[in-house]
Amino acid sequence: MSYLTEEQLTHFRDLLERQEATIRFRARLTIPAEPDDCDVTEVDDALGNKEFAELADIEAAKLRISQRQYGLCSECGCTIAEARLEAYPIAKRCTHCQRLHEQHRQ
Ligand SMILES: [Zn+2]
């Protein structure tokens, strides 16, 4: 089994952090303009459920990076294709298991 190198992990952590910043920035834009008052709690309050779920996924992915579990499928334990992680850095299943998962939900 070939696992991601330190360099690749850093790269994906960057991707995740950029994604997180984008979500937080987007959320900030939805806050009604108030001149000198924009603290973090308000930003968090302004997050919709979708953003909130995305941030939770990003947090989980960053945690997997620090535990060296990132890029491993949570179902079968195989390595997730790098191209898939590149397109979808919060992926926690390989394409095969993801497909099965989605079929089961229908
Ligand atoms: Zn799998």
PDB file of C-alpha atoms and ligand atoms in Angstrom:
ATOM      1  CA  MET A   1       0.000   0.000   0.000  1.00  0.00           C
ATOM      2  CA  SER A   2       1.463   3.339  -0.982  1.00  0.00           C
ATOM      3  CA  TYR A   3       0.472   6.111   1.310  1.00  0.00           C
ATOM      4  CA  LEU A   4       0.658   9.860   0.773  1.00  0.00           C
ATOM      5  CA  THR A   5       3.976  11.579   1.357  1.00  0.00           C
ATOM      6  CA  GLU A   6       4.465  14.408   3.814  1.00  0.00           C
ATOM      7  CA  GLU A   7       4.494  16.791   0.844  1.00  0.00           C
ATOM      8  CA  GLN A   8       1.163  15.543  -0.428  1.00  0.00           C
ATOM      9  CA  LEU A   9      -0.386  15.801   3.015  1.00  0.00           C
ATOM     10  CA  THR A  10       0.783  19.419   3.223  1.00  0.00           C
ATOM     11  CA  HIS A  11      -0.685  20.075  -0.205  1.00  0.00           C
ATOM     12  CA  PHE A  12      -4.081  18.677   0.794  1.00  0.00           C
ATOM     13  CA  ARG A  13      -4.023  20.541   4.085  1.00  0.00           C
ATOM     14  CA  ASP A  14      -3.515  23.715   2.036  1.00  0.00           C
ATOM     15  CA  LEU A  15      -6.456  22.839  -0.199  1.00  0.00           C
ATOM     16  CA  LEU A  16      -8.656  22.215   2.835  1.00  0.00           C
ATOM     17  CA  GLU A  17      -7.625  25.447   4.501  1.00  0.00           C
ATOM     18  CA  ARG A  18      -8.321  27.424   1.353  1.00  0.00           C
ATOM     19  CA  GLN A  19     -11.737  25.788   1.084  1.00  0.00           C
ATOM     20  CA  GLU A  20     -12.428  26.624   4.719  1.00  0.00           C
ATOM     21  CA  ALA A  21     -11.444  30.258   4.183  1.00  0.00           C
ATOM     22  CA  THR A  22     -13.759  30.479   1.173  1.00  0.00           C
ATOM     23  CA  ILE A  23     -16.698  29.163   3.167  1.00  0.00           C
ATOM     24  CA  ARG A  24     -16.022  31.550   6.038  1.00  0.00           C
ATOM     25  CA  PHE A  25     -15.639  34.430   3.608  1.00  0.00           C
ATOM     26  CA  ARG A  26     -18.930  33.534   1.922  1.00  0.00           C
ATOM     27  CA  ALA A  27     -20.640  33.368   5.299  1.00  0.00           C
ATOM     28  CA  ARG A  28     -19.264  36.756   6.228  1.00  0.00           C
ATOM     29  CA  LEU A  29     -20.855  38.233   3.123  1.00  0.00           C
ATOM     30  CA  THR A  30     -24.287  37.129   4.291  1.00  0.00           C
ATOM     31  CA  ILE A  31     -23.986  39.080   7.530  1.00  0.00           C
ATOM     32  CA  PRO A  32     -25.880  42.349   7.479  1.00  0.00           C
ATOM     33  CA  ALA A  33     -23.394  45.195   7.286  1.00  0.00           C
ATOM     34  CA  GLU A  34     -22.580  46.510  10.700  1.00  0.00           C
ATOM     35  CA  PRO A  35     -19.690  48.983  10.710  1.00  0.00           C
ATOM     36  CA  ASP A  36     -17.449  48.024  13.606  1.00  0.00           C
ATOM     37  CA  ASP A  37     -18.808  44.794  14.883  1.00  0.00           C
ATOM     38  CA  CYS A  38     -17.977  41.536  13.196  1.00  0.00           C
ATOM     39  CA  ASP A  39     -16.704  38.975  15.634  1.00  0.00           C
ATOM     40  CA  VAL A  40     -16.225  35.299  15.053  1.00  0.00           C
ATOM     41  CA  THR A  41     -19.351  34.195  16.911  1.00  0.00           C
ATOM     42  CA  GLU A  42     -21.506  36.180  14.542  1.00  0.00           C
ATOM     43  CA  VAL A  43     -19.808  34.641  11.575  1.00  0.00           C
ATOM     44  CA  ASP A  44     -20.508  31.218  12.987  1.00  0.00           C
ATOM     45  CA  ASP A  45     -24.121  32.169  13.602  1.00  0.00           C
ATOM     46  CA  ALA A  46     -24.440  33.264  10.013  1.00  0.00           C
ATOM     47  CA  LEU A  47     -23.318  29.910   8.677  1.00  0.00           C
ATOM     48  CA  GLY A  48     -26.089  27.931   7.070  1.00  0.00           C
ATOM     49  CA  ASN A  49     -26.500  24.220   7.650  1.00  0.00           C
ATOM     50  CA  LYS A  50     -24.752  23.437   4.402  1.00  0.00           C
ATOM     51  CA  GLU A  51     -21.722  25.573   5.260  1.00  0.00           C
ATOM     52  CA  PHE A  52     -21.713  24.149   8.745  1.00  0.00           C
ATOM     53  CA  ALA A  53     -21.643  20.582   7.418  1.00  0.00           C
ATOM     54  CA  GLU A  54     -18.880  21.508   4.965  1.00  0.00           C
ATOM     55  CA  LEU A  55     -16.767  23.030   7.727  1.00  0.00           C
ATOM     56  CA  ALA A  56     -17.293  19.932   9.863  1.00  0.00           C
ATOM     57  CA  ASP A  57     -16.127  17.753   6.945  1.00  0.00           C
ATOM     58  CA  ILE A  58     -13.064  19.951   6.496  1.00  0.00           C
ATOM     59  CA  GLU A  59     -12.278  19.754  10.221  1.00  0.00           C
ATOM     60  CA  ALA A  60     -12.602  15.973  10.077  1.00  0.00           C
ATOM     61  CA  ALA A  61     -10.326  15.786   7.042  1.00  0.00           C
ATOM     62  CA  LYS A  62      -7.693  17.957   8.743  1.00  0.00           C
ATOM     63  CA  LEU A  63      -7.888  15.709  11.782  1.00  0.00           C
ATOM     64  CA  ARG A  64      -7.320  12.677   9.537  1.00  0.00           C
ATOM     65  CA  ILE A  65      -4.251  14.427   8.123  1.00  0.00           C
ATOM     66  CA  SER A  66      -2.776  14.938  11.584  1.00  0.00           C
ATOM     67  CA  GLN A  67      -3.530  11.308  12.457  1.00  0.00           C
ATOM     68  CA  ARG A  68      -2.033  10.104   9.162  1.00  0.00           C
ATOM     69  CA  GLN A  69      -5.376   8.573   8.226  1.00  0.00           C
ATOM     70  CA  TYR A  70      -6.083  11.016   5.447  1.00  0.00           C
ATOM     71  CA  GLY A  71      -6.658   9.535   2.003  1.00  0.00           C
ATOM     72  CA  LEU A  72      -7.590   6.135   3.398  1.00  0.00           C
ATOM     73  CA  CYS A  73     -11.102   4.892   2.717  1.00  0.00           C
ATOM     74  CA  SER A  74     -13.172   4.792   5.916  1.00  0.00           C
ATOM     75  CA  GLU A  75     -14.966   1.652   4.700  1.00  0.00           C
ATOM     76  CA  CYS A  76     -12.366  -0.635   3.155  1.00  0.00           C
ATOM     77  CA  GLY A  77      -9.130   1.054   4.258  1.00  0.00           C
ATOM     78  CA  CYS A  78      -7.650   1.219   0.779  1.00  0.00           C
ATOM     79  CA  THR A  79      -5.992   4.408  -0.438  1.00  0.00           C
ATOM     80  CA  ILE A  80      -8.277   6.885  -2.146  1.00  0.00           C
ATOM     81  CA  ALA A  81      -7.123   7.888  -5.638  1.00  0.00           C
ATOM     82  CA  GLU A  82      -5.196  11.134  -5.571  1.00  0.00           C
ATOM     83  CA  ALA A  83      -7.238  12.567  -8.429  1.00  0.00           C
ATOM     84  CA  ARG A  84     -10.358  12.071  -6.349  1.00  0.00           C
ATOM     85  CA  LEU A  85      -8.812  13.846  -3.352  1.00  0.00           C
ATOM     86  CA  GLU A  86      -7.668  16.635  -5.628  1.00  0.00           C
ATOM     87  CA  ALA A  87     -11.214  17.181  -6.860  1.00  0.00           C
ATOM     88  CA  TYR A  88     -12.852  16.482  -3.523  1.00  0.00           C
ATOM     89  CA  PRO A  89     -10.378  16.899  -0.653  1.00  0.00           C
ATOM     90  CA  ILE A  90     -12.908  15.989   2.046  1.00  0.00           C
ATOM     91  CA  ALA A  91     -13.566  12.552   0.532  1.00  0.00           C
ATOM     92  CA  LYS A  92     -13.552   9.849   3.186  1.00  0.00           C
ATOM     93  CA  ARG A  93     -14.432   6.902   0.966  1.00  0.00           C
ATOM     94  CA  CYS A  94     -12.918   5.527  -2.210  1.00  0.00           C
ATOM     95  CA  THR A  95     -15.050   5.796  -5.347  1.00  0.00           C
ATOM     96  CA  HIS A  96     -16.118   2.172  -5.048  1.00  0.00           C
ATOM     97  CA  CYS A  97     -17.360   2.439  -1.449  1.00  0.00           C
ATOM     98  CA  GLN A  98     -18.908   5.834  -2.120  1.00  0.00           C
ATOM     99  CA  ARG A  99     -20.979   4.330  -4.923  1.00  0.00           C
ATOM    100  CA  LEU A 100     -22.135   1.494  -2.665  1.00  0.00           C
ATOM    101  CA  HIS A 101     -22.921   3.985   0.082  1.00  0.00           C
ATOM    102  CA  GLU A 102     -25.070   6.088  -2.254  1.00  0.00           C
ATOM    103  CA  GLN A 103     -26.898   3.033  -3.559  1.00  0.00           C
ATOM    104  CA  HIS A 104     -27.759   1.989  -0.015  1.00  0.00           C
ATOM    105  CA  ARG A 105     -29.207   5.366   0.748  1.00  0.00           C
ATOM    106  CA  GLN A 106     -31.668   5.247  -2.122  1.00  0.00           C
TER     107      GLN A 106
HETATM  108 ZN    ZN B   1     -13.285   1.811  -0.015  1.00  0.00          ZN
END
